[in-house]
Amino acid sequence: MAKKREKNLELFPELRNEPEHPNAPARPPAADSPDLPDAPVVTPPPAVSGDLRGKTVFVIDSHSLIYQVFHAISEMTSPDGRPVNALFGFTRDILDILSKHKPDFLVCAFDKSEITFRNEIYSDYKAHRDPMPEALREQIPELRRLVSALGIPLVELAGFEADDILATFAREVVERGASRCVLVTSDKDCRQLLNDKVRVLNLRKGQLYGPDELMEDWGVRPGQVVDFQAMVGDKVDNVPGIPSIGPKTATQLLEQFGSLDGVLENVNQIPGKKAEKIAEGAELARLSRQLVRLDDHVPLEFDWQRAGVGQWDIAASVELCNGFGFRSLTDRIARLGPAAGSATKWVASYKTVDSLETLQRIVDQALASGTVSFDTETTSTNPNWAELVGVSLCVVPGQAWYVPVMAPPGEPTLAQQGVIETLRPLLENPAIEVVGQNLKYDVIVMRRAGLYVQCRMFDTMVADYLAEPGRNTHNMDELASRFLGHKTIRISELIGTGKNQGRMDQVPLSKITPYAAEDADVPLRLKPVLEKNLQAGDLNGLFTTVEMPLVQVLAEMEFNGIVVDGPLLGRISEEFGQRLAQLQTGIWQEAGEQFNIDSPKQLGDVLFDRLGLKEVRKTRTGRSTDADVLEALADLHTVPRMVIEYRQLAKLKSTYADALSSQINPATGRVHTSFMQDVARTGRLSSKDPNLQNIPIRTEEGRRIRQAFVAPPGGYSLLAADWSQIELRMLAHFCQDAVMLGAFQRGDDIHSVVAAEVHSVPLSAVTAEMRRQAKVINFGIIYGQSPWGLARELGISKEEAAEFIEAYFARYPAVDGFIRSVLEGASANRYVSTILGRRRPVEGVRPPGAGKLSRNRTLAERIAVNTVIQGSAADLIKLAMIRVYHRLQSAGLDARLLLQIHDELLFEVHDRDLLALARLVHEEMTAVGDLRVPLEVAIKRGPNWNDTGVVVLEQEP
């Protein structure tokens, strides 16, 4: 099996979508999310002649598709912080069309303006539509650039809608002899255009819609669609129709009388009040018919040669996608055809080491050089489960060696212990600089093999992350392509994929040597490039004093692991299973029927059809029943409330109660999580395999899971050290508000102080509800909460929330000033910085100007403020971890650092050293940084992670 997480995303994909704070919204999915299709695009030769005879023409209703993907895909940002979710979805859909449907001609139709000839007919046409969201509007210009780079013409005309352009093209291409015209839209108006050669493609449903589907759906022919819609109307477009006439009645009337005119002429044959309503609504029906009928003679001057597929500018398209962070789409576009230019020829000499004498000569060369690039090949992606297969070394770029320790039968190897002892003077030498990609993995592997790497480190993965935190991946394959123009050997070429995937020790030396040696060569070639990038961003200090020392700390923590009580997990799993069964029965009873609660479609049918709850949002696969939707419906019915609890409990059961037992390492009896430095754009650490940072502490079920993480037997305890309100202290430090500074310096409860200020009451008069409101707004300020968001959080009106926010800023003008300064800097510099100089690119921040700050901040503006505060807190906890780690190395205590959970550190310690450890940790966590407010840390002990409730230090020692 392959080794490194960062190197094997193609085999072990992961969604980097973990919240960066318990109260923050989930981070947007990475732009190269593996659940999105990434098939090779195979297209016909360019059809540039403009001859449509026998050809297939696709016309995209661009705004319809843009809105679909914008609402279907969660917030995504480019490396420089711009919103890109609609841009990503739209581009992905175009590539899917090219790949799956292979059109000869492709056109994108756009709405030129909101005012068309229909507004002259009826002034209220589309009057109730909400304005385009700002986060979507920002993406339109970039989308047009990318579509143009792909060689797809954009067609628009003032006074007409995109639907009219679709109608005109549908008529023209059929007249010009095309074999098929496919209209890519979800707009039902286009059903009037259907015939034997015109179809409508709904991408979200994957449905190609023709006359037969129309008859099955509405019971009418294409020629009757306009009359059908004229009677039924359209609430979305504010087309009135005939009041009280629904789809079923309209179908029956058209079946009986053939057309709207036939219905109106024979109204006296229609029984009951229906005839009266039709007669009263006759003029509205005629008006509606004018509104819904598409104009298929839009005066366009269009050169069909421009629409021939294959006229793309690959280099420009790839450059744009790289800028947006669309790694998977970049790969797909690159396969459309040859890009401009060619990669530099890769010259390298890669050899297998066949003796310890040869290895010693390489070690001597590295010792003389002072720098060596180093990599390991193993049997597992988890370093704590891995066996060492081989080691690769590179001292001079282009010359690398592979040292085999394990190999297929009959192939030569070197004894592992001999290799370890030969490498020890090199890799345990603090004067040597070791270069590599994801070095933490290699450090742990060598530690398990008996060698404690103590060199200075240069990790290319972390260096690129620090220089460009907005990128979604920093793996070696991508870095080699981006900086060296080199395509690396992929792991799948050696061990395959899926069920037939092999292990690295089964790969012949003739194949593994060039692969493994390249793994050592590439980082050494990358080093000077990345050093320049760090220098350009003034990031060398942060890299050398924080991120690189942290590699050793994280390796120690992962090596240590944490003891987990397997039998207790089994009992917890049983408890959760019983509770889930009870919840399932209760949900079925409240819903009035049995259904699959885990099926979004079946749940949607129950919520919106059977129970009649209002649909909140649609996605590409149907009506959304995600957590936000259920929260919005929870006050209206018991079923969505119970489903929320059901889902939370089911996730805890599957992710922790069931899965953790299989993740206990049989050799250590511990679970060894992996801490990632290259994911969160604020600089925070992430945890995976398993994720131990997202176990909820506010629920009883989450606390039960934490009880299974225990101190080892033999007189040990767990000790938890948790910073108090670190992010609010960072806010006070930056804004320098006198009231906030005073509250923290005196040790007052900051939430009560803020409540007293906002409500203009003495501190003694602050009620529990006042404090709760103040706590919500305190954290809301950090995350850019709008009046609407605060209203939802507190259960008050939007107007009350807006007044509360204004009262807050009136009492704390320095906070307003701080936010203004951050936004001004972000607008001018296009990046923000943390307390230690960590930079995060942020595009699209509006200049605050001289007036009052907008309380409805854009995504980019929320990112800017949040990064300064949360990123600075992340900087400080990393510094604290390094300081504590080094103190522990020399203190002689029977104690180990196990976990970091954002603002909390978790240790195991023998009870005889408990007080000494508490004092050490308190000293380092309160002394780190140079803030205007004191840092406070609560230190508690207990037999397990949840029950660390005994205060170790009552007061500062």
Coordinates of C-alpha atoms in Angstrom, one line a residue, residues 257-672:
F257 CA -61.2 22.0 -26.4
G258 CA -57.7 21.9 -27.9
S259 CA -56.5 25.4 -27.2
L260 CA -57.0 28.4 -24.9
D261 CA -59.1 30.1 -27.7
G262 CA -61.2 26.9 -27.8
V263 CA -61.7 27.1 -24.1
L264 CA -62.7 30.7 -24.1
E265 CA -65.0 30.3 -27.1
N266 CA -66.8 27.3 -25.4
V267 CA -66.9 28.6 -21.9
N268 CA -70.7 28.1 -21.8
Q269 CA -70.1 24.3 -22.1
I270 CA -68.0 24.3 -18.9
P271 CA -70.1 23.3 -15.9
G272 CA -70.4 25.1 -12.5
K273 CA -68.3 28.0 -11.1
K274 CA -65.4 26.9 -13.2
A275 CA -67.0 28.6 -16.2
E276 CA -67.5 31.8 -14.3
K277 CA -63.8 31.9 -13.2
I278 CA -62.6 31.3 -16.7
A279 CA -64.8 34.0 -18.1
E280 CA -63.6 36.4 -15.5
G281 CA -60.0 35.5 -16.1
A282 CA -60.1 35.5 -19.9
E283 CA -58.1 38.7 -20.3
L284 CA -55.6 37.6 -17.8
A285 CA -55.2 34.4 -19.7
R286 CA -54.6 36.2 -23.0
L287 CA -52.1 38.5 -21.3
S288 CA -50.4 35.5 -19.7
R289 CA -50.1 33.8 -23.1
Q290 CA -48.2 36.8 -24.4
L291 CA -45.9 36.7 -21.5
V292 CA -45.1 33.0 -21.7
R293 CA -44.8 32.6 -25.5
L294 CA -41.2 32.7 -26.5
D295 CA -40.0 34.9 -29.4
D296 CA -38.3 32.6 -31.8
H297 CA -37.2 35.4 -34.2
V298 CA -34.8 37.4 -32.0
P299 CA -32.8 39.6 -34.4
L300 CA -29.4 37.9 -33.9
E301 CA -26.4 38.1 -36.2
F302 CA -24.5 34.9 -35.3
D303 CA -21.6 33.2 -37.0
W304 CA -22.1 29.4 -36.4
Q305 CA -18.4 28.8 -37.0
R306 CA -17.7 30.4 -33.6
A307 CA -19.8 27.8 -31.9
G308 CA -17.9 24.7 -33.2
V309 CA -16.6 22.6 -30.3
G310 CA -12.8 22.5 -30.1
Q311 CA -11.8 26.1 -30.4
W312 CA -10.6 26.3 -26.8
D313 CA -7.6 28.1 -25.4
I314 CA -6.3 25.4 -23.1
A315 CA -3.5 27.5 -21.7
A316 CA -5.8 30.4 -20.8
S317 CA -8.5 28.1 -19.4
V318 CA -6.0 26.2 -17.2
E319 CA -4.5 29.5 -15.9
L320 CA -8.0 30.7 -15.0
C321 CA -8.9 27.5 -13.2
N322 CA -5.6 27.4 -11.4
G323 CA -6.4 30.9 -10.1
F324 CA -9.8 29.8 -8.9
G325 CA -8.3 26.7 -7.2
F326 CA -10.2 24.2 -9.4
R327 CA -7.6 21.4 -9.5
S328 CA -9.9 18.6 -10.8
L329 CA -11.3 20.9 -13.5
T330 CA -7.8 22.0 -14.4
D331 CA -6.9 18.4 -15.0
R332 CA -10.0 17.9 -17.1
I333 CA -9.5 21.0 -19.2
A334 CA -5.8 20.0 -19.7
R335 CA -7.1 16.8 -21.3
L336 CA -9.2 18.7 -23.8
G337 CA -6.1 19.2 -25.9
P338 CA -2.4 20.3 -25.9
A339 CA -1.6 23.4 -23.8
A340 CA 0.7 26.1 -25.0
G341 CA 4.3 25.4 -24.3
S342 CA 5.9 22.2 -23.1
A343 CA 7.5 21.1 -19.8
T344 CA 11.2 21.3 -19.3
K345 CA 13.0 18.0 -20.0
W346 CA 13.4 16.1 -16.8
V347 CA 17.0 14.8 -16.4
A348 CA 17.7 12.5 -13.5
S349 CA 19.7 9.6 -12.3
Y350 CA 17.9 7.3 -9.9
K351 CA 19.7 4.2 -8.6
T352 CA 19.1 1.4 -6.1
V353 CA 21.5 1.1 -3.2
D354 CA 22.8 -2.5 -3.0
S355 CA 25.1 -2.4 0.0
L356 CA 25.6 -0.6 3.4
E357 CA 29.0 0.6 2.1
T358 CA 27.3 2.5 -0.7
L359 CA 24.7 3.9 1.7
Q360 CA 27.5 5.1 4.0
R361 CA 29.1 7.0 1.1
I362 CA 25.8 8.7 0.5
V363 CA 25.5 9.5 4.2
D364 CA 29.0 11.0 4.2
Q365 CA 28.1 13.1 1.2
A366 CA 25.0 14.4 3.0
L367 CA 26.9 15.1 6.1
A368 CA 29.4 17.2 4.1
S369 CA 26.7 19.0 2.3
G370 CA 24.6 19.8 5.4
T371 CA 21.3 19.1 3.6
V372 CA 19.6 15.9 2.5
S373 CA 16.2 15.2 1.0
F374 CA 14.6 12.2 2.6
D375 CA 11.5 10.0 2.0
T376 CA 10.2 6.6 3.1
E377 CA 8.1 3.9 1.4
T378 CA 5.9 1.9 3.6
T379 CA 3.0 -0.6 3.7
S380 CA 0.3 1.8 4.9
T381 CA -0.8 5.4 4.7
N382 CA -1.0 5.5 8.5
P383 CA 2.5 5.9 9.8
N384 CA 1.7 4.2 13.1
W385 CA 0.5 1.1 11.3
A386 CA 3.2 1.1 8.6
E387 CA 6.2 -1.2 8.1
L388 CA 9.3 0.3 6.5
V389 CA 9.7 -0.8 2.9
G390 CA 12.6 1.5 1.9
V391 CA 14.2 4.8 2.2
S392 CA 15.2 7.3 -0.5
L393 CA 17.9 10.0 -0.3
C394 CA 18.9 12.9 -2.5
V395 CA 21.9 15.3 -1.9
V396 CA 22.2 16.8 -5.3
P397 CA 19.1 17.6 -7.5
G398 CA 18.8 15.0 -10.2
Q399 CA 20.7 12.3 -8.3
A400 CA 18.8 10.2 -5.9
W401 CA 19.0 6.7 -4.4
Y402 CA 16.6 4.2 -3.1
V403 CA 17.5 1.9 -0.2
P404 CA 15.3 -1.3 -0.2
V405 CA 14.4 -2.9 3.1
M406 CA 11.5 -5.0 1.9
A407 CA 11.0 -6.3 -1.7
P408 CA 9.3 -9.1 -3.6
P409 CA 10.9 -12.6 -3.1
G410 CA 14.1 -12.9 -4.9
E411 CA 14.9 -9.2 -5.0
P412 CA 17.9 -7.9 -3.1
T413 CA 17.3 -5.9 0.2
L414 CA 19.4 -4.5 3.0
A415 CA 18.8 -5.4 6.7
Q416 CA 16.6 -2.8 8.3
Q417 CA 18.7 -2.4 11.4
G418 CA 21.8 -1.9 9.4
V419 CA 20.1 0.8 7.4
I420 CA 18.9 2.5 10.6
E421 CA 22.3 2.5 12.2
T422 CA 23.9 3.9 9.1
L423 CA 21.4 6.7 8.8
R424 CA 21.4 7.5 12.5
P425 CA 24.5 9.9 12.5
L426 CA 22.7 11.8 9.7
L427 CA 19.1 12.0 10.7
E428 CA 19.7 12.4 14.5
N429 CA 22.1 15.3 13.8
P430 CA 20.6 18.7 14.7
A431 CA 23.1 20.4 12.4
I432 CA 21.7 18.8 9.3
E433 CA 18.7 20.2 7.4
V434 CA 16.4 17.5 6.1
V435 CA 14.1 18.3 3.1
G436 CA 10.9 16.4 2.3
Q437 CA 7.3 16.4 1.5
N438 CA 5.0 15.8 4.5
L439 CA 8.0 15.0 6.7
K440 CA 5.9 14.3 9.8
Y441 CA 4.9 11.0 8.2
D442 CA 8.5 10.0 7.7
V443 CA 9.5 11.1 11.2
I444 CA 6.9 8.9 12.8
V445 CA 7.8 5.9 10.5
M446 CA 11.5 6.2 11.5
R447 CA 10.6 6.7 15.2
R448 CA 8.8 3.3 15.0
A449 CA 11.8 1.8 13.3
G450 CA 14.1 3.1 16.2
L451 CA 15.5 6.3 14.8
Y452 CA 14.6 9.7 16.3
V453 CA 14.9 12.3 13.5
Q454 CA 16.2 15.5 15.1
C455 CA 17.4 17.5 12.1
R456 CA 16.2 21.0 11.1
M457 CA 13.4 20.6 8.7
F458 CA 12.2 22.0 5.4
D459 CA 8.8 20.6 4.5
T460 CA 7.8 21.5 1.0
M461 CA 4.1 20.8 1.7
V462 CA 4.0 23.1 4.6
A463 CA 6.1 25.8 2.9
D464 CA 3.6 25.9 -0.1
Y465 CA 0.7 25.9 2.3
L466 CA 2.1 28.9 4.2
A467 CA 2.9 30.8 1.0
E468 CA -0.4 30.0 -0.6
P469 CA -3.0 29.0 2.0
G470 CA -5.9 29.5 -0.3
R471 CA -4.9 26.5 -2.5
N472 CA -6.9 23.4 -1.9
T473 CA -4.0 21.0 -2.3
H474 CA -0.3 21.1 -1.7
N475 CA 0.7 17.5 -2.6
M476 CA 3.9 16.8 -4.4
D477 CA 2.4 15.8 -7.7
E478 CA 0.7 19.2 -7.9
L479 CA 3.8 21.1 -6.7
A480 CA 6.0 19.4 -9.3
S481 CA 3.6 20.3 -12.1
R482 CA 3.1 23.8 -10.9
F483 CA 6.7 24.8 -10.2
L484 CA 8.8 22.4 -12.2
G485 CA 6.6 21.5 -15.2
H486 CA 7.1 17.9 -14.3
K487 CA 4.6 15.1 -14.2
T488 CA 5.5 12.7 -11.4
I489 CA 5.0 9.0 -11.4
R490 CA 1.6 8.2 -9.9
I491 CA 1.3 5.6 -7.1
S492 CA -1.5 3.9 -9.0
E493 CA 1.0 3.0 -11.7
L494 CA 2.8 0.9 -9.2
I495 CA 0.1 -0.7 -7.0
G496 CA -3.1 -0.2 -8.9
T497 CA -6.4 0.9 -7.3
G498 CA -9.6 -0.5 -5.8
K499 CA -9.9 -4.1 -4.9
N500 CA -6.8 -5.1 -6.8
Q501 CA -4.6 -2.5 -5.1
G502 CA -1.3 -4.0 -3.9
R503 CA 1.4 -3.0 -1.4
M504 CA 4.7 -1.2 -2.0
D505 CA 6.7 -4.2 -0.8
Q506 CA 5.2 -6.2 -3.7
V507 CA 6.5 -3.8 -6.3
P508 CA 9.7 -4.8 -8.2
L509 CA 12.8 -2.7 -7.5
S510 CA 12.9 -1.7 -11.2
K511 CA 9.6 0.1 -10.7
I512 CA 9.8 1.3 -7.1
T513 CA 13.3 2.8 -7.5
P514 CA 12.5 5.6 -10.0
Y515 CA 9.2 6.3 -8.1
A516 CA 10.8 6.5 -4.6
A517 CA 13.9 8.3 -5.7
E518 CA 11.8 10.9 -7.5
D519 CA 10.1 11.4 -4.1
A520 CA 13.4 12.6 -2.7
D521 CA 14.6 14.4 -5.8
V522 CA 11.5 16.6 -6.3
P523 CA 11.4 18.2 -2.8
L524 CA 15.1 19.2 -3.2
R525 CA 14.3 20.9 -6.5
L526 CA 11.3 22.6 -5.1
K527 CA 13.1 24.0 -2.1
P528 CA 14.7 27.1 -3.7
V529 CA 11.4 28.0 -5.4
L530 CA 9.5 27.8 -2.2
E531 CA 12.1 29.7 -0.3
K532 CA 11.6 32.6 -2.7
N533 CA 7.9 32.4 -2.1
L534 CA 8.3 32.5 1.6
Q535 CA 10.7 35.4 1.4
A536 CA 8.3 37.3 -0.9
G537 CA 5.5 37.0 1.7
D538 CA 7.8 37.8 4.6
L539 CA 7.0 34.4 6.0
N540 CA 10.5 32.9 6.7
G541 CA 10.3 33.7 10.5
L542 CA 6.9 32.0 10.9
F543 CA 8.1 29.0 8.8
T544 CA 11.3 28.5 10.8
T545 CA 10.2 29.4 14.3
V546 CA 6.6 28.0 14.3
E547 CA 5.6 25.7 11.5
M548 CA 8.8 23.6 11.2
P549 CA 9.3 23.1 14.9
L550 CA 5.7 22.1 15.1
V551 CA 6.3 19.2 12.8
Q552 CA 8.3 17.5 15.5
V553 CA 5.7 18.3 18.1
L554 CA 2.8 16.8 16.0
A555 CA 4.9 13.8 15.2
E556 CA 5.4 13.2 18.9
M557 CA 1.6 13.6 19.6
E558 CA 0.7 11.2 16.8
F559 CA 3.3 8.7 18.0
N560 CA 2.0 8.9 21.5
G561 CA -1.7 8.3 20.6
I562 CA -4.4 8.1 23.3
V563 CA -5.8 5.1 25.1
V564 CA -9.4 4.2 24.2
D565 CA -11.6 1.8 26.2
G566 CA -12.8 -0.6 23.6
P567 CA -15.4 -2.5 25.7
L568 CA -16.9 0.8 26.8
L569 CA -17.2 1.9 23.2
G570 CA -19.1 -1.3 22.6
R571 CA -21.6 -0.5 25.4
I572 CA -22.0 3.0 24.1
S573 CA -22.7 1.7 20.6
E574 CA -25.4 -0.5 22.0
E575 CA -26.9 2.5 23.9
F576 CA -26.9 4.6 20.8
G577 CA -28.4 1.8 18.7
Q578 CA -31.3 1.5 21.2
R579 CA -31.9 5.2 21.2
L580 CA -31.8 5.3 17.4
A581 CA -34.5 2.6 17.3
Q582 CA -36.6 4.7 19.6
L583 CA -36.2 7.8 17.6
Q584 CA -37.0 5.9 14.4
T585 CA -40.3 4.7 15.9
G586 CA -41.1 8.1 17.2
I587 CA -40.4 9.8 13.8
W588 CA -42.6 7.2 12.0
Q589 CA -45.4 7.8 14.5
E590 CA -45.2 11.6 14.1
A591 CA -45.0 11.3 10.3
G592 CA -47.9 8.8 10.1
E593 CA -45.9 6.4 8.0
Q594 CA -42.8 4.3 7.8
F595 CA -40.0 5.5 5.6
N596 CA -36.2 5.4 5.2
I597 CA -35.1 8.3 7.4
D598 CA -31.6 8.2 5.9
S599 CA -33.0 8.8 2.4
P600 CA -33.1 12.5 1.6
K601 CA -35.8 11.9 -1.1
Q602 CA -38.1 9.9 1.1
L603 CA -37.6 12.4 4.0
G604 CA -38.4 15.2 1.6
D605 CA -41.5 13.5 0.5
V606 CA -42.7 13.2 4.1
L607 CA -41.8 16.7 5.1
F608 CA -43.0 18.6 2.1
D609 CA -45.8 16.4 0.6
R610 CA -47.3 14.5 3.5
L611 CA -46.7 17.1 6.3
G612 CA -47.1 20.1 4.0
L613 CA -44.0 22.0 5.3
K614 CA -42.6 24.7 3.0
E615 CA -39.7 23.8 0.9
V616 CA -36.6 25.8 1.9
R617 CA -34.1 25.1 -0.8
K618 CA -33.5 22.9 -3.8
T619 CA -30.3 21.2 -4.8
R620 CA -29.0 19.5 -7.9
T621 CA -30.6 16.3 -6.7
G622 CA -33.9 17.6 -5.5
R623 CA -35.4 19.2 -2.4
S624 CA -32.8 19.8 0.3
T625 CA -33.2 18.2 3.7
D626 CA -29.8 19.2 5.0
A627 CA -29.1 20.5 8.6
D628 CA -29.9 24.1 7.8
V629 CA -33.3 23.2 6.3
L630 CA -34.2 21.0 9.2
E631 CA -33.2 23.7 11.6
A632 CA -35.5 26.2 9.7
L633 CA -38.4 23.7 10.0
A634 CA -37.8 22.5 13.5
D635 CA -40.1 25.1 15.1
L636 CA -42.9 24.1 12.8
H637 CA -43.1 20.4 13.4
T638 CA -41.6 17.7 15.7
V639 CA -40.4 15.5 12.8
P640 CA -37.6 17.7 11.6
R641 CA -36.5 18.2 15.2
M642 CA -36.4 14.5 15.8
V643 CA -34.6 13.9 12.5
I644 CA -31.9 16.4 13.6
E645 CA -31.3 14.4 16.8
Y646 CA -31.5 11.1 14.8
R647 CA -28.8 12.3 12.4
Q648 CA -26.5 13.6 15.1
L649 CA -26.7 10.3 17.0
A650 CA -26.3 8.2 13.9
K651 CA -23.2 10.1 13.0
L652 CA -21.7 9.7 16.5
K653 CA -22.5 6.0 16.4
S654 CA -21.0 5.3 13.0
T655 CA -18.0 7.7 13.2
Y656 CA -16.9 7.1 16.8
A657 CA -18.8 4.4 18.8
D658 CA -18.5 1.9 15.9
A659 CA -15.4 3.0 14.0
L660 CA -13.0 3.8 16.9
S661 CA -12.6 0.2 17.9
S662 CA -11.2 -0.7 14.5
Q663 CA -8.8 2.3 14.8
I664 CA -7.2 1.1 18.0
N665 CA -3.6 0.1 17.1
P666 CA -3.1 -3.5 18.3
A667 CA 0.6 -2.9 18.9
T668 CA 0.0 0.1 21.2
G669 CA -3.6 -0.2 22.3
R670 CA -4.1 3.4 21.4
V671 CA -5.8 5.5 18.7
H672 CA -3.3 7.6 16.7

